[in-house]
Coordinates of C-alpha atoms and ligand atoms in Angstrom, one line a residue:
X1 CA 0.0 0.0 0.0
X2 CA 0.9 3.1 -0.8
X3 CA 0.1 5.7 2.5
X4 CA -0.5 9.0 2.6
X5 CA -1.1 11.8 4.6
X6 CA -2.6 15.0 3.2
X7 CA -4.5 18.1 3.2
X8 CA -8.0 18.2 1.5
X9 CA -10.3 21.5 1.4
X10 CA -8.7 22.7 4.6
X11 CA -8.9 19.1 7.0
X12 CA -6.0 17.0 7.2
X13 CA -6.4 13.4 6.6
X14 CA -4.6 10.4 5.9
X15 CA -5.2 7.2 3.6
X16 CA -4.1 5.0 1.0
X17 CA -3.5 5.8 -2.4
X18 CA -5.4 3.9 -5.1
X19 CA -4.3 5.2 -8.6
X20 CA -5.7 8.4 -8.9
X21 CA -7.3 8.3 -5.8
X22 CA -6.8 8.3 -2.3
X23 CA -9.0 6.3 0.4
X24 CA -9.4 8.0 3.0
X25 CA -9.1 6.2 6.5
X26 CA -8.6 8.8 9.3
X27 CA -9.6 12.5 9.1
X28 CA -9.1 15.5 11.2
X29 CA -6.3 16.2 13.5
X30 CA -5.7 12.8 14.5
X31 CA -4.5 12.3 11.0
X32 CA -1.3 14.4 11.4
X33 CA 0.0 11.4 13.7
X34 CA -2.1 8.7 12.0
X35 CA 0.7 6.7 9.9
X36 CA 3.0 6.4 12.7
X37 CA 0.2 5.5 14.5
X38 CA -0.7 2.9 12.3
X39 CA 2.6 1.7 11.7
X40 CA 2.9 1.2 15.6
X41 CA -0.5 -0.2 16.3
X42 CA 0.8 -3.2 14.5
X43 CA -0.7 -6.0 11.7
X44 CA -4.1 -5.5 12.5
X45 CA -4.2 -2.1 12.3
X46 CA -2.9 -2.4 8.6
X47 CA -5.4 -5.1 7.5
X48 CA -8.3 -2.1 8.7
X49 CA -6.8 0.1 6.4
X50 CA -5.8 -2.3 3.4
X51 CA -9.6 -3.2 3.9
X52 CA -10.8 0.3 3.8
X53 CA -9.1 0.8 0.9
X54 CA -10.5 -1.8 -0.6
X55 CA -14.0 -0.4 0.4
X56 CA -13.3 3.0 0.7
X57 CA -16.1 4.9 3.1
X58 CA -14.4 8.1 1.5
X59 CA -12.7 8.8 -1.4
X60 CA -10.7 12.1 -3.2
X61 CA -9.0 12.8 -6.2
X62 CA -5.6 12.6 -5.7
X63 CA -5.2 15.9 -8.0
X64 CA -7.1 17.8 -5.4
X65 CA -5.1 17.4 -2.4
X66 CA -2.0 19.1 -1.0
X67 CA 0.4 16.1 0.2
X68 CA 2.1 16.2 3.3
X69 CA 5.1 13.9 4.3
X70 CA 3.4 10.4 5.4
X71 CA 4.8 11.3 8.4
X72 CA 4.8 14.6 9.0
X73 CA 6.0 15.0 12.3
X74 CA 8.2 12.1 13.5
X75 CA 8.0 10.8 17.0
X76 CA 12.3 11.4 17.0
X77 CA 15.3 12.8 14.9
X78 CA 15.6 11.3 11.5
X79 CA 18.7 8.9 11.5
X80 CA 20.9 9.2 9.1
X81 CA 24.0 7.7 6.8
X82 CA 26.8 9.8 6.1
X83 CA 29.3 8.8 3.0
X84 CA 27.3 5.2 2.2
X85 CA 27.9 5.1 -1.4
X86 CA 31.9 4.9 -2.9
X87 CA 31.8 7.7 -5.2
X88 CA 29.9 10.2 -3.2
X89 CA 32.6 9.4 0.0
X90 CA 35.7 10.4 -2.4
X91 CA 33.5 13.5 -3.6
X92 CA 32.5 14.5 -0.4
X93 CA 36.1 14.0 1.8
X94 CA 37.5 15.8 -0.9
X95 CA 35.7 18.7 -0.7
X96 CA 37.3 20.1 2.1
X97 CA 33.7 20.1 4.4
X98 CA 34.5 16.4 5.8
X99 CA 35.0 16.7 9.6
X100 CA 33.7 13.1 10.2
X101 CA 37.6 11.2 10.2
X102 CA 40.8 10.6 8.1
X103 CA 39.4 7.9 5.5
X104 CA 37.2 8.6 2.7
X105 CA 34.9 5.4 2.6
X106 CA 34.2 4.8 6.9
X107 CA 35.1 1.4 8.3
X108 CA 31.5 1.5 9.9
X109 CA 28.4 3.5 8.8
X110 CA 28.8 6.9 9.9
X111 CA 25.3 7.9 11.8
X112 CA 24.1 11.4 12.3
X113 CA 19.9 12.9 12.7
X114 CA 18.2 15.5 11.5
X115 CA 15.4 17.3 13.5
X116 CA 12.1 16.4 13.2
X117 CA 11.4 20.3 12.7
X118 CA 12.5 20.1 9.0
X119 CA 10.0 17.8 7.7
X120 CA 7.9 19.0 4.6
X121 CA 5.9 17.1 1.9
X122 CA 6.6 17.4 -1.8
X123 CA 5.6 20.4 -3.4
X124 CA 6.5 22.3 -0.6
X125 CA 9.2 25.2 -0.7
X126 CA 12.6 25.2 0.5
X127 CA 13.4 28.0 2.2
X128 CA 17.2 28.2 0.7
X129 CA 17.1 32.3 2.5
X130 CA 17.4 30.5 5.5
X131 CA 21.0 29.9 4.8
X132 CA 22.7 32.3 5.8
X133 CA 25.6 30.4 3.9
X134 CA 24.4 30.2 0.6
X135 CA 25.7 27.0 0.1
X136 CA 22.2 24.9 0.3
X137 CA 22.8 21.8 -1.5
X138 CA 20.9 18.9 -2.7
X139 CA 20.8 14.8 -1.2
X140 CA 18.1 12.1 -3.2
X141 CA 18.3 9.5 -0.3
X142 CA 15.7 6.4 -0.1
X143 CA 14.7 5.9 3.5
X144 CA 13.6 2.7 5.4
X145 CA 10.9 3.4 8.1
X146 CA 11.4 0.8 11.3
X147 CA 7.8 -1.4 11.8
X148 CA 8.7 -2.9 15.3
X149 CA 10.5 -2.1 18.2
X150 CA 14.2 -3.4 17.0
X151 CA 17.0 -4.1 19.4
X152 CA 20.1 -6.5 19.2
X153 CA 18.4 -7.6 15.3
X154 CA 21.2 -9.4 13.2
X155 CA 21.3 -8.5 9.6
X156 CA 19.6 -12.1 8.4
X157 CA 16.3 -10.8 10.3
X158 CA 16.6 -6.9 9.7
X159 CA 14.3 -6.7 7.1
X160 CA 11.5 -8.5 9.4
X161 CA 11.7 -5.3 11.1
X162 CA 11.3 -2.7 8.1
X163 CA 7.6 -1.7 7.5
X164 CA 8.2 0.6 4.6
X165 CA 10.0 3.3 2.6
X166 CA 9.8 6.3 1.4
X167 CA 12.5 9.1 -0.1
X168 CA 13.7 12.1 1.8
X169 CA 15.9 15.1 0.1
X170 CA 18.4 15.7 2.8
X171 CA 19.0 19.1 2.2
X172 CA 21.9 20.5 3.6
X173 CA 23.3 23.8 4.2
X174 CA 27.0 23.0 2.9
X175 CA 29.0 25.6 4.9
X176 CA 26.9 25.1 8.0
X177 CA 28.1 21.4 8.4
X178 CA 31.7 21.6 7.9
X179 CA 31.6 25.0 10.4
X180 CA 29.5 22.6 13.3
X181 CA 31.3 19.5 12.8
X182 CA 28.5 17.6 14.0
X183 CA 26.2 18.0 11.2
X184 CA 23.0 18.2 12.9
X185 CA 22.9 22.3 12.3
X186 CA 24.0 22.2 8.9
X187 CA 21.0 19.7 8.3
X188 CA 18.6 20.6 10.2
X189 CA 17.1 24.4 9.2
X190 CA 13.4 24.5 8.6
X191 CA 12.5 23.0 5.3
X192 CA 15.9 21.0 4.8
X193 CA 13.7 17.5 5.1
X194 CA 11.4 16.8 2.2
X195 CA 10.0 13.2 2.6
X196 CA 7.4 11.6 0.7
X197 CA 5.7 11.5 -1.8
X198 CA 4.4 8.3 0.1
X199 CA 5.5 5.7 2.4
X200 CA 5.0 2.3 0.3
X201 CA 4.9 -0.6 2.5
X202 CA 7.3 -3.3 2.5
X203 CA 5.3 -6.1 0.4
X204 CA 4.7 -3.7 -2.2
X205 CA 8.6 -2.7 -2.8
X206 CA 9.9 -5.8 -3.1
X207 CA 13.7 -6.1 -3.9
X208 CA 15.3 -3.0 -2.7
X209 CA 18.0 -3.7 -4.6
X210 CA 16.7 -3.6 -7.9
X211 CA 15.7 -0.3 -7.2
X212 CA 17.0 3.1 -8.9
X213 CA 17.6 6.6 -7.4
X214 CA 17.5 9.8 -9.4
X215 CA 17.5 13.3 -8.4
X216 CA 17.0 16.2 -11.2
X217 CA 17.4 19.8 -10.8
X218 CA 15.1 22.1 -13.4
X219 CA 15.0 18.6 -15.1
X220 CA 18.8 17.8 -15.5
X221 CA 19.8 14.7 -14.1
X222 CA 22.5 15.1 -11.1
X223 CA 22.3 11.9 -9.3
X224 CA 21.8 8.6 -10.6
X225 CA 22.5 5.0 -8.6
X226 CA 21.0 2.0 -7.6
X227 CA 20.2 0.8 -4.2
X228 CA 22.4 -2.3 -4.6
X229 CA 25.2 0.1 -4.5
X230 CA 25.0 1.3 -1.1
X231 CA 28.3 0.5 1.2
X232 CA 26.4 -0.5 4.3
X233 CA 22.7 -2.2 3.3
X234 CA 19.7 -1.5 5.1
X235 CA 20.3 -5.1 6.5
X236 CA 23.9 -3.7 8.3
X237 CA 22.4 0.0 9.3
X238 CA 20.3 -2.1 11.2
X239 CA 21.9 -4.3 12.7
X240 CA 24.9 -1.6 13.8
X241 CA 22.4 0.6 15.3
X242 CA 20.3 -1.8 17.0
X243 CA 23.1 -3.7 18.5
X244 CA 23.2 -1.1 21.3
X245 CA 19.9 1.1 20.8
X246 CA 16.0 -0.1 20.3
X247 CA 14.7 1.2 17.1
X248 CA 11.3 2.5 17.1
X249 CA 8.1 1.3 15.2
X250 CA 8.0 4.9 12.9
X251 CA 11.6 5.6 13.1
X252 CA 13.3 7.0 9.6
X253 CA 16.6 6.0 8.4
X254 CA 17.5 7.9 5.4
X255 CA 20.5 5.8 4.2
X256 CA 22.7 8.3 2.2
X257 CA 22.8 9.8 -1.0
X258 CA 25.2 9.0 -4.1
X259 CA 27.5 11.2 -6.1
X260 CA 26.6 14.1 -8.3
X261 CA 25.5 16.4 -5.0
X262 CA 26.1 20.3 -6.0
X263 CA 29.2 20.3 -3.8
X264 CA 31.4 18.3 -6.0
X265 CA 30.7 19.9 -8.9
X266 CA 33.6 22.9 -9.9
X267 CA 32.6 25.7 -8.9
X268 CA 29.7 24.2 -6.7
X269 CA 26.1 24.1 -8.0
X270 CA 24.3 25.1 -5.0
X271 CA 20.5 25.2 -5.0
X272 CA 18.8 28.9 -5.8
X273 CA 15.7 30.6 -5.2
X274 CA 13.4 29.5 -8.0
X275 CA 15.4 25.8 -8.5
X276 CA 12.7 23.0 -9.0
X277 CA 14.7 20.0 -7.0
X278 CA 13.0 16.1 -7.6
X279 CA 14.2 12.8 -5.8
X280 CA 12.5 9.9 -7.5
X281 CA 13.1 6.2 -6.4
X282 CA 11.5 2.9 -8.5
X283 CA 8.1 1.7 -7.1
X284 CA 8.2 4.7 -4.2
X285 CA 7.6 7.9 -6.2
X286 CA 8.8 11.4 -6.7
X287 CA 9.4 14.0 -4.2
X288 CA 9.8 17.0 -5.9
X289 CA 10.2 20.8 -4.4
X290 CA 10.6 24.5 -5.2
X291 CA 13.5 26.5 -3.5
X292 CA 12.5 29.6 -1.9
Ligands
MG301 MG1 22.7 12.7 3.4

């Protein structure tokens, strides 16, 4: 199923998305925190909604809606993966904003979080003018939500444990993180989270690996990888960060983005006001944004 939450003539709901329709399944405030709710309330709680979506007691056009991220305020920081693909680690330790360590591709996955505060949905703006840097720059990232309390999961069992995915844009504000050293600053202004446009569950994915990342800017292709490419698999992000802290049904691990991010280009490519910026993975969708 593809899940959604949304806002329709002024009400915020949530629901499943059925081609060009969505069916609706919780409206009002409640629906702000409904998909995490969902996702926590377990396998029954999903059979309700596949069922109303089968039935639907309410339906709209998706064309009439504004999305929001399917989860747009998450219970906790999103977690995320720092140099996890070979090319973007050379590209991005060369670049002189690398305060993580010495070695360009990390012996172990390299974890930092964004704050919750910088969630929008697609077709949201970013606010690039909150940089007082001017170096906002663009990451395509496909995210894994958490279905069930994990902790101590090995790798063989880790995917037992993912209800979902989705994409995120991990905007970052370039000069910001290397001027912090922990990231979470440079990564974390208002508007630097764009997630969505859905969160597909797992049965409906399939393969993650066979799936293909691409992020445009004003249509031109900057980023283009597959999935099977990342350095540590969703399998091994799990595992490493569960070994010694639970996971949480509705957590968000955004597991890195790939080369072609405006900071290795020569001079930069930095985003600017009026930029169109669009993250679209196989099967999950495109998340696409204005920069203000
Ligand atoms: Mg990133």
């Amino acid at each position: 199923m593809k899940l959604t939450t949304f806002s329709h003539a002024g009400t915020v709901k949530a629901g499943v998305v059925v081609d060009d329709t969505i069916a609706v399944c919780v409206s009002g405030e409640a629906a702000r925190d409904a998909v995490r709710k969902l996702i926590e309330a377990g396998d029954e709680a999903l059979s309700r909604w596949r069922d109303m979506a089968a039935d639907p007691p309410e339906t709209v056009a998706l064309s009439d809606v504004d999305l929001m991220a399917p989860i747009p305020e998450p219970r906790r920081n999103i977690f995320c993966v720092g140099k996890n693909y070979h090319a973007h680690a050379a590209e991005f330790h060369s670049s002189g904003f690398d305060s993580t360590g010495k070695e360009a591709v990390p012996e172990a996955p390299v974890i930092f979080t964004k704050a919750t505060t910088c969630v929008i949905g697609t077709g949201e703006a970013i606010r690039g003018s909150l940089d007082p840097t001017d170096s906002t720059d663009y990451e395509g990232e496909f995210c894994a939500v958490i279905g069930k309390r994990a902790f101590q999961v090995p790798k063989p069992q880790a995917y037992d444990y993912v209800f979902g995915y989705t994409i995120l844009n991990d905007v970052t504000a370039r000069v910001l993180q290397g001027k912090h050293n922990q990231w979470l600053i440079g990564k974390s202004l208002d508007t630097f989270g764009p997630m969505g446009p859905y969160l597909v569950t797992a049965d409906e994915v399939g393969d993650v690996d066979a799936l293909e990342l691409e992020t445009r800017v004003n249509g031109e292709t900057r980023q283009k990888a597959s999935v099977a490419d990342l350095i540590f698999d969703i399998p091994t992000l799990i595992e490493t960060m569960s070994a010694t802290m639970t996971l949480l049904p509705g957590d968000i691990i955004a597991t890195g983005t790939p080369v072609g991010v405006g900071l290795g280009f020569d001079p930069p490519l930095y985003l600017v006001a009026g930029d169109i910026v669009s993250v679209s993975v196989s099967r999950i969708g495109e998340l696409s944004n204005p920069v203000a």
